[in-house]
mmCIF file of C-alpha atoms in Angstrom:
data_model
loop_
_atom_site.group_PDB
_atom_site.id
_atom_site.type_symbol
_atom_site.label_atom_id
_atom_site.label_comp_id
_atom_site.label_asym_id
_atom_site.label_seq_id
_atom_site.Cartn_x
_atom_site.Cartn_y
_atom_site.Cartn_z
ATOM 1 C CA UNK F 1 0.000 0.000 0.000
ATOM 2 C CA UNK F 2 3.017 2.212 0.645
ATOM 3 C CA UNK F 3 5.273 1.580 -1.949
ATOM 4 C CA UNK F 4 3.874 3.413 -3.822
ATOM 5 C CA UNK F 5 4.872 6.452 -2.340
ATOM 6 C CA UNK F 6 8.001 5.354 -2.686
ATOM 7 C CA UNK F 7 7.828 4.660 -6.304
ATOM 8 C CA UNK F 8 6.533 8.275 -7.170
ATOM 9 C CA UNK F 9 9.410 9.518 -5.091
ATOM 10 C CA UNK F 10 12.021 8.427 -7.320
ATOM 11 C CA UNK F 11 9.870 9.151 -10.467
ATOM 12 C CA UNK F 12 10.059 12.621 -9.454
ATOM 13 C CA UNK F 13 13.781 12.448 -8.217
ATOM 14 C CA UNK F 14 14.254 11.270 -11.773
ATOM 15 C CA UNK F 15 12.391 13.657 -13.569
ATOM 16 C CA UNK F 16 14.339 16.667 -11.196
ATOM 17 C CA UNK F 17 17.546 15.403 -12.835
ATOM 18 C CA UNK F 18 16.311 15.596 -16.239
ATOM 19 C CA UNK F 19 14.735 18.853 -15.623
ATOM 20 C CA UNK F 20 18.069 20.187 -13.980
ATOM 21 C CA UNK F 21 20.302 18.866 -16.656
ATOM 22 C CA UNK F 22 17.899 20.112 -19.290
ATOM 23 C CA UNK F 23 17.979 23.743 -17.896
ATOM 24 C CA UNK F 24 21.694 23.275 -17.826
ATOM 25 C CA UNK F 25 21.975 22.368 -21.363
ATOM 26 C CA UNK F 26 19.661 25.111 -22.188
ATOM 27 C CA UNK F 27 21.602 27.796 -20.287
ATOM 28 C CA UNK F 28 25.155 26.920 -21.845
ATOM 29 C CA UNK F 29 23.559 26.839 -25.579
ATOM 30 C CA UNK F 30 21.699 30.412 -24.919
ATOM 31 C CA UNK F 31 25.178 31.657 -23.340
ATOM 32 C CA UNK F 32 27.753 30.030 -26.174
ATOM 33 C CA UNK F 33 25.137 32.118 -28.850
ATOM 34 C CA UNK F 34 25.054 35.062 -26.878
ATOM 35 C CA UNK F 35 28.950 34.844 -27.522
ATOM 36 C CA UNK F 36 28.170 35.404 -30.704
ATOM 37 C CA UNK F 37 29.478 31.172 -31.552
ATOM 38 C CA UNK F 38 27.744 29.246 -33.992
ATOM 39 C CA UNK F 39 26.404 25.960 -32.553
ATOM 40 C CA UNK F 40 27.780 23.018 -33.728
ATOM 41 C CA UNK F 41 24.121 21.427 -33.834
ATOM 42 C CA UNK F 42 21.389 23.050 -34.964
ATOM 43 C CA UNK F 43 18.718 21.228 -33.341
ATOM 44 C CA UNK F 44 20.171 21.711 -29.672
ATOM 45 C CA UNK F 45 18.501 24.311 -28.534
ATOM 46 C CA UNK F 46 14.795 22.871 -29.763
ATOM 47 C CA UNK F 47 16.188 19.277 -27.987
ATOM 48 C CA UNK F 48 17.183 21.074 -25.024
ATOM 49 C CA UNK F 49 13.586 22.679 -24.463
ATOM 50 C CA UNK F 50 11.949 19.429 -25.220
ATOM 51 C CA UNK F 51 13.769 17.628 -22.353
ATOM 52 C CA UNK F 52 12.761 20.565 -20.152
ATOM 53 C CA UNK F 53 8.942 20.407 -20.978
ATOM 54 C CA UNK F 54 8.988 16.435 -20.810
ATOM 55 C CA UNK F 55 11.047 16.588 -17.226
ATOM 56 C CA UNK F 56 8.021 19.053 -16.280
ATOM 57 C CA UNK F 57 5.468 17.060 -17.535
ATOM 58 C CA UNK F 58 6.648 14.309 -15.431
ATOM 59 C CA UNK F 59 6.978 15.811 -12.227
ATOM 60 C CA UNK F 60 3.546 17.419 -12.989
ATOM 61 C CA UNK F 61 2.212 13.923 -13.046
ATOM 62 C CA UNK F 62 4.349 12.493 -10.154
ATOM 63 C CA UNK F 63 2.853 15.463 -7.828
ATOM 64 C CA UNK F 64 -0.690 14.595 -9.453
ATOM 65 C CA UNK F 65 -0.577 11.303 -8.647
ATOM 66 C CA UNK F 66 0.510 10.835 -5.122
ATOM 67 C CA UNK F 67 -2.240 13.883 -4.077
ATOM 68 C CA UNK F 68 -4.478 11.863 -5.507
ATOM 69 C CA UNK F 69 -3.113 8.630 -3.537
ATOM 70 C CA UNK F 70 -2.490 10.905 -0.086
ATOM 71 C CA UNK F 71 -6.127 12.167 -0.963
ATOM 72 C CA UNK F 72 -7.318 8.228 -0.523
ATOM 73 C CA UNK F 73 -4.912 7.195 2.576
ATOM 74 C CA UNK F 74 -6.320 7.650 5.570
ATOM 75 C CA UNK F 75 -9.108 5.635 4.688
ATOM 76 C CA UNK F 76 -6.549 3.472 2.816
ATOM 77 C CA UNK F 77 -4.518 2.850 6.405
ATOM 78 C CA UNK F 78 -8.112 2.941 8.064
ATOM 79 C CA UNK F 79 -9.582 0.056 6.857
ATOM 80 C CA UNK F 80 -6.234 -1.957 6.475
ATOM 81 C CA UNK F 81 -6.233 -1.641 10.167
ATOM 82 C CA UNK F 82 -9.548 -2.163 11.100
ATOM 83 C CA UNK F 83 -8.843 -5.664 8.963
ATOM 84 C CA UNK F 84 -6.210 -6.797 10.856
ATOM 85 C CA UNK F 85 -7.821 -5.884 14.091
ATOM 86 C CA UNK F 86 -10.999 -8.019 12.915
ATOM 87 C CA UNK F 87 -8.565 -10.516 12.313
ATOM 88 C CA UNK F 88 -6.395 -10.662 15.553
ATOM 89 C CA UNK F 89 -10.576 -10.642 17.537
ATOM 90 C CA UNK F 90 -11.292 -13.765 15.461
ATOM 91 C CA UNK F 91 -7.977 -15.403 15.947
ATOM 92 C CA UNK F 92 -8.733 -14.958 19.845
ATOM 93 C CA UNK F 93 -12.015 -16.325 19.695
ATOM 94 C CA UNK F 94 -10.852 -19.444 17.239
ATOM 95 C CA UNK F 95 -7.895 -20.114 19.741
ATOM 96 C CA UNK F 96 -10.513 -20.263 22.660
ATOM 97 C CA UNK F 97 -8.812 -17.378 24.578
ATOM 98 C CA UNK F 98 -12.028 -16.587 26.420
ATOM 99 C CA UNK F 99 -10.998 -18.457 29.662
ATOM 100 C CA UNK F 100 -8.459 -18.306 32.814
ATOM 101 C CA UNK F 101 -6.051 -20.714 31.763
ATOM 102 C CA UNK F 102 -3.052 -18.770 32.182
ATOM 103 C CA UNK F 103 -1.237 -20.815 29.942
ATOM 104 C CA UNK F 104 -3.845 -20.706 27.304
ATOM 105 C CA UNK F 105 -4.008 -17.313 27.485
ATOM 106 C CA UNK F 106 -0.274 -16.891 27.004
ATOM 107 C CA UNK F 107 0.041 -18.805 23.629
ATOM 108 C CA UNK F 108 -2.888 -16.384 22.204
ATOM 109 C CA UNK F 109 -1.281 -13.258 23.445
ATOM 110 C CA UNK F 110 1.727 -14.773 21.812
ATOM 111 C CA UNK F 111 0.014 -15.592 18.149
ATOM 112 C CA UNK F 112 -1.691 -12.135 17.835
ATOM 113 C CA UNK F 113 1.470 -10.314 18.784
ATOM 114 C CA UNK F 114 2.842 -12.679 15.954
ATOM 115 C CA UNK F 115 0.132 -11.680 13.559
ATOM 116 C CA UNK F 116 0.001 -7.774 14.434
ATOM 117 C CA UNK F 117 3.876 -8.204 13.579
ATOM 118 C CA UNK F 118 3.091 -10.247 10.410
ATOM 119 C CA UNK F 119 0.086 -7.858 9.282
ATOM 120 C CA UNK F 120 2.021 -4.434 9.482
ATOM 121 C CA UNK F 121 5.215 -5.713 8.018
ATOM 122 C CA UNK F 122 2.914 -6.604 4.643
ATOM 123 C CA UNK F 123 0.804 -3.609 4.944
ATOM 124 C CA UNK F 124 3.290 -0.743 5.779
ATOM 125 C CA UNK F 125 6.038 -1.970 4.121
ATOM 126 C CA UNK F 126 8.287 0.669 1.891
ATOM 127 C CA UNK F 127 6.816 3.580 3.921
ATOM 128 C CA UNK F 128 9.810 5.825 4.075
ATOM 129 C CA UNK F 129 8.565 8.544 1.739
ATOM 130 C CA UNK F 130 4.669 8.129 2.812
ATOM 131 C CA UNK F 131 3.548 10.468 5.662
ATOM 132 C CA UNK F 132 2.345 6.944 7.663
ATOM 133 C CA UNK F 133 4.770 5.522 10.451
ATOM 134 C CA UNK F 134 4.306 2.443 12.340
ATOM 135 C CA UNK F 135 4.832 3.240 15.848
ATOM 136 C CA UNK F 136 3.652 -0.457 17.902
ATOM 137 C CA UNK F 137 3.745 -3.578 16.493
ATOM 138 C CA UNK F 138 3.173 -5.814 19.364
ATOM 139 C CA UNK F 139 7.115 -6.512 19.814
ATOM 140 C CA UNK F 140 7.084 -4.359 22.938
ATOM 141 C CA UNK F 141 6.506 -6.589 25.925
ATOM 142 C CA UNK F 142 4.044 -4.164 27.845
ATOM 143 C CA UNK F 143 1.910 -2.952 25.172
ATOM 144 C CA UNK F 144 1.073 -5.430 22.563
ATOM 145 C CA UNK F 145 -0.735 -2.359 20.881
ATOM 146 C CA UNK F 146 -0.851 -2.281 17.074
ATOM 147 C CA UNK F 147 -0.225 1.655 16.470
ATOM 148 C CA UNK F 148 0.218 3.610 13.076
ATOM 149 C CA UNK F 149 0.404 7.044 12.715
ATOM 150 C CA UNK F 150 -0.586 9.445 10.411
ATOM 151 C CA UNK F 151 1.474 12.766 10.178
ATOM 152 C CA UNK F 152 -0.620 15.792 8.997
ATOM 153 C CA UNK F 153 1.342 18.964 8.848
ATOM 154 C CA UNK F 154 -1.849 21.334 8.543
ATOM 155 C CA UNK F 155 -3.461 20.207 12.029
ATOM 156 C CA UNK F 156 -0.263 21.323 13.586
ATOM 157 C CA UNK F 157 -0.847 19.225 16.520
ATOM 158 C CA UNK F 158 -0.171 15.552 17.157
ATOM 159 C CA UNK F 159 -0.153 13.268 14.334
ATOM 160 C CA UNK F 160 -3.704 10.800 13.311
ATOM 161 C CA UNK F 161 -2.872 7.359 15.530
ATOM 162 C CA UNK F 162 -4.640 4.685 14.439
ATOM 163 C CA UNK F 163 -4.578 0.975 15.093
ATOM 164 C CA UNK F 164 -5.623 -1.824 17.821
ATOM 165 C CA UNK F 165 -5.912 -1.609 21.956
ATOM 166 C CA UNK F 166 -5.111 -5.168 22.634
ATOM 167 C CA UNK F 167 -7.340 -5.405 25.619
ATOM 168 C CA UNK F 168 -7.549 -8.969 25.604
ATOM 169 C CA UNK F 169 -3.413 -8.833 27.071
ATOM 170 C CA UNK F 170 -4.614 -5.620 29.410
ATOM 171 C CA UNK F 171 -7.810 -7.288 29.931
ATOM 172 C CA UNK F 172 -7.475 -6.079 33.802
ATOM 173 C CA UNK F 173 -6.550 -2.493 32.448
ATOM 174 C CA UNK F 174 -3.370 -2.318 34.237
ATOM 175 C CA UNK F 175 -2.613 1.402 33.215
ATOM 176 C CA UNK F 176 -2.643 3.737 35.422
ATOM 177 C CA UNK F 177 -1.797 7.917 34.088
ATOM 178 C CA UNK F 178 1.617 7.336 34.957
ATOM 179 C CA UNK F 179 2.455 4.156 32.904
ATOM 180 C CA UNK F 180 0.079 4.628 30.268
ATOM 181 C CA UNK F 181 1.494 4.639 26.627
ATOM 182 C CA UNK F 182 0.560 8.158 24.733
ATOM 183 C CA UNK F 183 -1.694 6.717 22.366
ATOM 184 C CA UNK F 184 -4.249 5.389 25.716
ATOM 185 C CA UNK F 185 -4.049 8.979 27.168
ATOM 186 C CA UNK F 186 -6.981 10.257 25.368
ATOM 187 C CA UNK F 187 -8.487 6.670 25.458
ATOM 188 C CA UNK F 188 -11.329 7.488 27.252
ATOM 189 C CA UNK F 189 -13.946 4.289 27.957
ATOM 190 C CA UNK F 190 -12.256 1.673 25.847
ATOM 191 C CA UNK F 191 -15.332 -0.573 24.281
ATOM 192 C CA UNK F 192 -15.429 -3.789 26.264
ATOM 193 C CA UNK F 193 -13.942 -5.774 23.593
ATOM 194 C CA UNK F 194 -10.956 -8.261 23.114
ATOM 195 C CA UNK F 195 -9.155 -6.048 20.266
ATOM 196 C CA UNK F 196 -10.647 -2.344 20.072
ATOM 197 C CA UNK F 197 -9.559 -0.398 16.751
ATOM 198 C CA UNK F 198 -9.767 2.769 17.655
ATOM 199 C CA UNK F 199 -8.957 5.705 15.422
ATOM 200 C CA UNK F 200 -7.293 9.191 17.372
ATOM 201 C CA UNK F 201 -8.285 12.613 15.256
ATOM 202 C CA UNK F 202 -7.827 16.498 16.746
ATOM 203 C CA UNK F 203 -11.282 17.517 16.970
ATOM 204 C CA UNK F 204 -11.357 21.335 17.483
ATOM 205 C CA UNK F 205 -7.548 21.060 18.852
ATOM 206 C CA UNK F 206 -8.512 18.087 20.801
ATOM 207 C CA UNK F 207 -7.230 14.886 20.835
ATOM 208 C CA UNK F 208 -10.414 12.629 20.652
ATOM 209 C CA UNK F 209 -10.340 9.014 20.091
ATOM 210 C CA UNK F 210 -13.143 7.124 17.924
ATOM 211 C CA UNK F 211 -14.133 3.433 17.854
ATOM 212 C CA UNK F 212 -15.587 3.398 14.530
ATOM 213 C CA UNK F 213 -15.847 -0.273 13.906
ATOM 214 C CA UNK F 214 -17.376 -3.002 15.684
ATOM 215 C CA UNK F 215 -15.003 -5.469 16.151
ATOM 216 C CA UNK F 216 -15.647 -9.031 17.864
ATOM 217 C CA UNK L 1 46.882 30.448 -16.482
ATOM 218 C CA UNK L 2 47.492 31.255 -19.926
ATOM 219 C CA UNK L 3 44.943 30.405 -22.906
ATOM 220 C CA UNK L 4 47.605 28.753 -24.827
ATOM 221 C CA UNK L 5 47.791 25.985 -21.767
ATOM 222 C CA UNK L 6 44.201 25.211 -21.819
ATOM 223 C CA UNK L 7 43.281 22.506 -24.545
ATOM 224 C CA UNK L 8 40.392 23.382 -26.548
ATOM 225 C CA UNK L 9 39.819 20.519 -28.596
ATOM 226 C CA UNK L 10 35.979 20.007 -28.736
ATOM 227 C CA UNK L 11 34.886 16.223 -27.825
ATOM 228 C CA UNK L 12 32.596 14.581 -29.125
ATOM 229 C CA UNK L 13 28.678 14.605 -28.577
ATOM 230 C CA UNK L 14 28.472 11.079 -26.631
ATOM 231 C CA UNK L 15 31.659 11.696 -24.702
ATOM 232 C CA UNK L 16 29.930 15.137 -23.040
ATOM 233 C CA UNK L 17 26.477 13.326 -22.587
ATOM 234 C CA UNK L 18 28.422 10.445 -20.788
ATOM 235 C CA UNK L 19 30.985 12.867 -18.847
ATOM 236 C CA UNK L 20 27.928 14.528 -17.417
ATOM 237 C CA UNK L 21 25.877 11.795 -16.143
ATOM 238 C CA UNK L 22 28.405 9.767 -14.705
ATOM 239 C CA UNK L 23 29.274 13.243 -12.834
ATOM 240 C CA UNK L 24 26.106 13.279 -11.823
ATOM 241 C CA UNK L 25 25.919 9.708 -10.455
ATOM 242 C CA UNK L 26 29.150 9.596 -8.665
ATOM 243 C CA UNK L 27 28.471 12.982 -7.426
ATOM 244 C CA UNK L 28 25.031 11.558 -6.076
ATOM 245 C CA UNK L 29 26.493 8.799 -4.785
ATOM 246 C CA UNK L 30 28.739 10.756 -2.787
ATOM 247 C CA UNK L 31 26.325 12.991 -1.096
ATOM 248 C CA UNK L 32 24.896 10.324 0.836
ATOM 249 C CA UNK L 33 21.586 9.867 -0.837
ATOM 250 C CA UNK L 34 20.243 7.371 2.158
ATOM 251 C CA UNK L 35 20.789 10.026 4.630
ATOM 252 C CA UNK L 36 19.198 13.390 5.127
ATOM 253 C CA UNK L 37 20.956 16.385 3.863
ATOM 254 C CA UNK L 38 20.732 18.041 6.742
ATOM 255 C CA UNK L 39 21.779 18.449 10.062
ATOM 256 C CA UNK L 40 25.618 16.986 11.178
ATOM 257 C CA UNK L 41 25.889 15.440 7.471
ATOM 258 C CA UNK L 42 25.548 19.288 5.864
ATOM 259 C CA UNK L 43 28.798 19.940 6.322
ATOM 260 C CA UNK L 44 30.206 16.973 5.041
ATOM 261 C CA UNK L 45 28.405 17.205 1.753
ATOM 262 C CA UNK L 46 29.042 20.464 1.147
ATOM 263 C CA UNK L 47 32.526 19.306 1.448
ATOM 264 C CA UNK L 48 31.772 16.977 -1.337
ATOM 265 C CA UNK L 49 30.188 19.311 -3.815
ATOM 266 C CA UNK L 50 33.547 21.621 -3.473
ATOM 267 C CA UNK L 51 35.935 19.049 -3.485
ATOM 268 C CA UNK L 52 34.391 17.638 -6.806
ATOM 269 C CA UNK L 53 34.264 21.250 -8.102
ATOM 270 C CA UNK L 54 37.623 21.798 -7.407
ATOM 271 C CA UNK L 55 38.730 18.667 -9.486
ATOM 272 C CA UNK L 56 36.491 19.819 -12.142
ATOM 273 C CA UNK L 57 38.479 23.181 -12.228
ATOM 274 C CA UNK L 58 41.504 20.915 -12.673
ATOM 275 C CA UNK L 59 40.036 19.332 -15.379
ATOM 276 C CA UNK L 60 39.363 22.386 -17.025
ATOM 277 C CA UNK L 61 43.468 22.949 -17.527
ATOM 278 C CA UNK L 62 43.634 19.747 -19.616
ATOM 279 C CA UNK L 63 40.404 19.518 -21.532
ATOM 280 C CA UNK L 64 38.239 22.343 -21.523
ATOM 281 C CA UNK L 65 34.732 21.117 -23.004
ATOM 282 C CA UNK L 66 34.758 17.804 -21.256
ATOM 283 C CA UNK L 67 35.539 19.838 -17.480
ATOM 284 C CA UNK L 68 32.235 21.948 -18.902
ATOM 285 C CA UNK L 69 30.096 18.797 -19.356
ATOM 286 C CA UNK L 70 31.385 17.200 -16.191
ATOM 287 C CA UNK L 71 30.525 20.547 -14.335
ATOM 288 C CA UNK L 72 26.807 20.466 -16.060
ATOM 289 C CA UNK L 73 26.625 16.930 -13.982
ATOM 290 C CA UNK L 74 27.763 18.305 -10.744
ATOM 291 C CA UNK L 75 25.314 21.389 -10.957
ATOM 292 C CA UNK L 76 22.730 19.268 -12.348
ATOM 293 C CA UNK L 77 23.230 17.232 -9.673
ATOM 294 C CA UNK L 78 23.722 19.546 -6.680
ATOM 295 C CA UNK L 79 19.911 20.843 -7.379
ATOM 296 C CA UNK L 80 18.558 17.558 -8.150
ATOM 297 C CA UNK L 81 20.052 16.764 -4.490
ATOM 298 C CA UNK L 82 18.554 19.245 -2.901
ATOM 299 C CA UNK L 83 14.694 18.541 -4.517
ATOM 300 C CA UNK L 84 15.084 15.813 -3.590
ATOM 301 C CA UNK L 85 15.438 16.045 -0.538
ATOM 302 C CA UNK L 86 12.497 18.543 -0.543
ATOM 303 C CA UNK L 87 10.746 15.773 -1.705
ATOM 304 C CA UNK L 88 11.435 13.450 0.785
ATOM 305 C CA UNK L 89 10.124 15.712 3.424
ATOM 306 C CA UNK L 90 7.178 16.929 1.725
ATOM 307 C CA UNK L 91 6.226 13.165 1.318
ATOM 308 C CA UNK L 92 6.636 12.478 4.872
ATOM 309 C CA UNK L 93 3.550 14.407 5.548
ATOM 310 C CA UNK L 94 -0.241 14.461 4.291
ATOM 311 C CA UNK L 95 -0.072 17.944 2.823
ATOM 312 C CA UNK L 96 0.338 17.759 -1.165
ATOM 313 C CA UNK L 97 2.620 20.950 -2.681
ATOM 314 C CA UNK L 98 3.912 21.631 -5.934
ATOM 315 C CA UNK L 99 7.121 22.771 -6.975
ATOM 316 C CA UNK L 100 6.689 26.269 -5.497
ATOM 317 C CA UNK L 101 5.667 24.816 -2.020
ATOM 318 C CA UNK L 102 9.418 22.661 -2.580
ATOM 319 C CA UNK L 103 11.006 25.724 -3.231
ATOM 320 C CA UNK L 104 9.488 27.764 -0.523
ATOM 321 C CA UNK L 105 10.597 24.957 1.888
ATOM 322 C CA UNK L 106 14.583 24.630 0.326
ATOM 323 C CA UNK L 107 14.539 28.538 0.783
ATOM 324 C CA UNK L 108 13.320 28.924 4.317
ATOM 325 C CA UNK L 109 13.961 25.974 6.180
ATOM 326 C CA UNK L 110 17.310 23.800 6.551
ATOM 327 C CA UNK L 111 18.197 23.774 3.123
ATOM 328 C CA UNK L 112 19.765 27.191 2.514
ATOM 329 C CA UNK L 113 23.178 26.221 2.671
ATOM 330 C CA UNK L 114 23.387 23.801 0.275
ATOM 331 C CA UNK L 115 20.964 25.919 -2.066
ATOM 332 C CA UNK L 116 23.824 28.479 -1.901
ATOM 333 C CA UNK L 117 26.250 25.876 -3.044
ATOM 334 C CA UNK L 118 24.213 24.880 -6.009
ATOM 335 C CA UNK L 119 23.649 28.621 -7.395
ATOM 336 C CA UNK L 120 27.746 29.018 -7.128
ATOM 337 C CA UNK L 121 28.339 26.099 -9.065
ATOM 338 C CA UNK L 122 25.326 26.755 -11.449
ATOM 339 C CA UNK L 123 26.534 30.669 -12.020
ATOM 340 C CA UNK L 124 30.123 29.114 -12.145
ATOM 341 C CA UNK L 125 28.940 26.926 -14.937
ATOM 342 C CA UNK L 126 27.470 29.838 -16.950
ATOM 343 C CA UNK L 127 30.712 31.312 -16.406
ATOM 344 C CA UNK L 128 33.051 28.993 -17.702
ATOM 345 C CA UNK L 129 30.479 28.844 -20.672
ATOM 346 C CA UNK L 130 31.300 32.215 -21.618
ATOM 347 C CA UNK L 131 34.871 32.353 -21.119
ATOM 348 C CA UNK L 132 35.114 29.172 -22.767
ATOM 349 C CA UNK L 133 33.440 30.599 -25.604
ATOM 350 C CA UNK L 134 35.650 33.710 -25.767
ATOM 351 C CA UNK L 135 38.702 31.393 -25.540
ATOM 352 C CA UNK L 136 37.387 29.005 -28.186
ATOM 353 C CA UNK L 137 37.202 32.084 -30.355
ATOM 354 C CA UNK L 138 40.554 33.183 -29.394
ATOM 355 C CA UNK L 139 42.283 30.416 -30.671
ATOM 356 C CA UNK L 140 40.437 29.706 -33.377
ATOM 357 C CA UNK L 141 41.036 33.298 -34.439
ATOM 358 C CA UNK L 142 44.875 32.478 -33.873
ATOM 359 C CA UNK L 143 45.017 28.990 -35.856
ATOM 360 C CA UNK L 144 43.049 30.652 -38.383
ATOM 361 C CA UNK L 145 45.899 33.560 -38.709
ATOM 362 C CA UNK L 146 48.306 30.957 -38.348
ATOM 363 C CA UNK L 147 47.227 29.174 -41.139
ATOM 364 C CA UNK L 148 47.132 31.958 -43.857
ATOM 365 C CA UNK L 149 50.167 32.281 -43.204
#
């Protein structure tokens, strides 16, 4: 899903090298006839301006195209997470992790930290030059939240967070204010659910979280 | 340095295209294109840029027309550098800009050194056009006396 910010950050990076060597052609040919030289190819100068409109034309499309994709992502990242939450509730309930076996309840905790790890290596992969960062992927021992943000520059506040409360390992809600990770802070009443996706948005300068899907 | 020392033997058409893009890829791969261009690295590829400028002035004593091709490359290449790094910001946050919201960026935020370094060796490289020319005209002017006689 992210690569291809990736990819239309190195079709621009090309396209600003052809533009750059383009203008630099252009430059020296204007300057050597402005010397009052004749150019040893006639056609230079048209080439020269024909690189420079094609190296614009591309980066025109490059910057089309990923508005258009940035336009789509937060519901992109949305519903990839809200997948992989639905996923990690049903593994619980398949693995029969409603129960007090200790042990039991270990090796479930232990396969949906496994899939949370799984699901946002596929699904954020290549995100380098995409405004989404995965911040949790269950590999911390005390959290075993799935957490992805979302940076948006215009809010000027904290970032979107997005992603899974894995209430089924803090079942007992062992947080207090002073150990609580950032993205619980705002938490609120977390639904009384196994995995929670919940989705964090400023809401007149507020951080306010959502739970806009019903999973379990 | 005397215009008699410089040679001004024109190369030919695929030698300059190929001088300055493999100026611009080893100057690229010099400036660290994994890492951001700002910050304790600046220095360092700043350093770069004039150290490959200064070999390109060398190169200017022995063959004048490739130096100017390899010194297309390395301006080429300094700006390219520098949008993209632009880029790589811009894309690191939900807020779509064009080219002018780049340039506003390279101009006001970490980027002005290096944007400085790019307009000396662009204006450098307009510079060397025109003496080159007036050279090139020099000594043709002189072979051509040279030869009626």
């Amino acid at each position: 899903m992210l690569a291809r910010f990736e990819f239309f950050h190195l079709w621009l990076v090309v396209f600003y090298g052809l533009l750059f060597l383009a203008i630099h052609l252009f430059l020296a040919l204007g300057i050597w006839r402005a010397a009052g030289m004749r150019l040893p190819w006639a056609w230079a100068p048209r080439a020269a301006k024909g690189l420079v409109i094609l190296a614009l034309a591309g980066i025109g499309f490059g910057l089309w195209q990923r508005s258009g994709h940035l336009d789509t992502l937060q519901k992109d990242v949305e519903v990839s997470l809200a997948g992989i939450c639905q996923k990690a509730a049903k593994l619980v309930v398949d693995m029969g992790g409603d129960t007090d076996d200790e042990a039991r309840r270990a090796e479930v905790d232990k396969a949906v930290r496994s899939l949370f790890m799984r699901s946002a290596a596929d699904e954020f992969a290549g995100g380098r030059y995409s405004p989404v960062s995965v911040i949790e992927t269950g590999a911390e021992p005390k959290w075993a939240d799935l957490v992805v943000s979302l940076k948006i520059r215009r809010q000027g506040g904290d970032p979107e967070i997005m992603g899974c409360y894995n209430q089924y390992v803090h079942r007992y809600s062992g947080f207090s204010s002073w150990t609580r990770p950032y993205w619980r802070n705002d938490a609120g009443n977390i639904p009384m659910r196994d995995i929670v996706f919940f989705h964090q948005h400023l809401v007149n300068g507020r951080n306010t979280v959502d739970y806009p899907y019903e999973v379990n | 340095m005397k215009p008699s020392t410089i040679n001004l033997t024109p190369i030919p058409l695929a030698a300059a295209v190929a001088g300055a893009v493999a100026a611009f890829g080893a100057v690229w791969a010099l400036s660290q294109p994994g890492e951001q261009l700002f910050g304790a690295s600046m220095f360092s590829v700043i350093a770069k840029w004039t150290f490959a400028l200064a070999i390109i002035l060398l190169v200017y004593r022995r063959r004048y027309f490739l130096a100017l091709s390899l010194h297309a490359g390395l301006a080429a290449c300094s700006w390219t550098r520098i949008f993209s790094e632009a880029d790589r910001w811009r894309s690191a946050y939900m807020e779509p800009t064009g080219l002018l919201g780049q340039l506003r960026w390279i101009v006001t935020e970490d980027m002005f050194l290096p944007l400085c370094v790019a307009i000396v060796i662009s204006l450098s490289f307009a510079g060397a056009v025109l003496g080159g020319a007036r050279l090139y005209r020099r000594a043709r002017g002189e072979a051509d006396h040279a030869g009626a006689l």
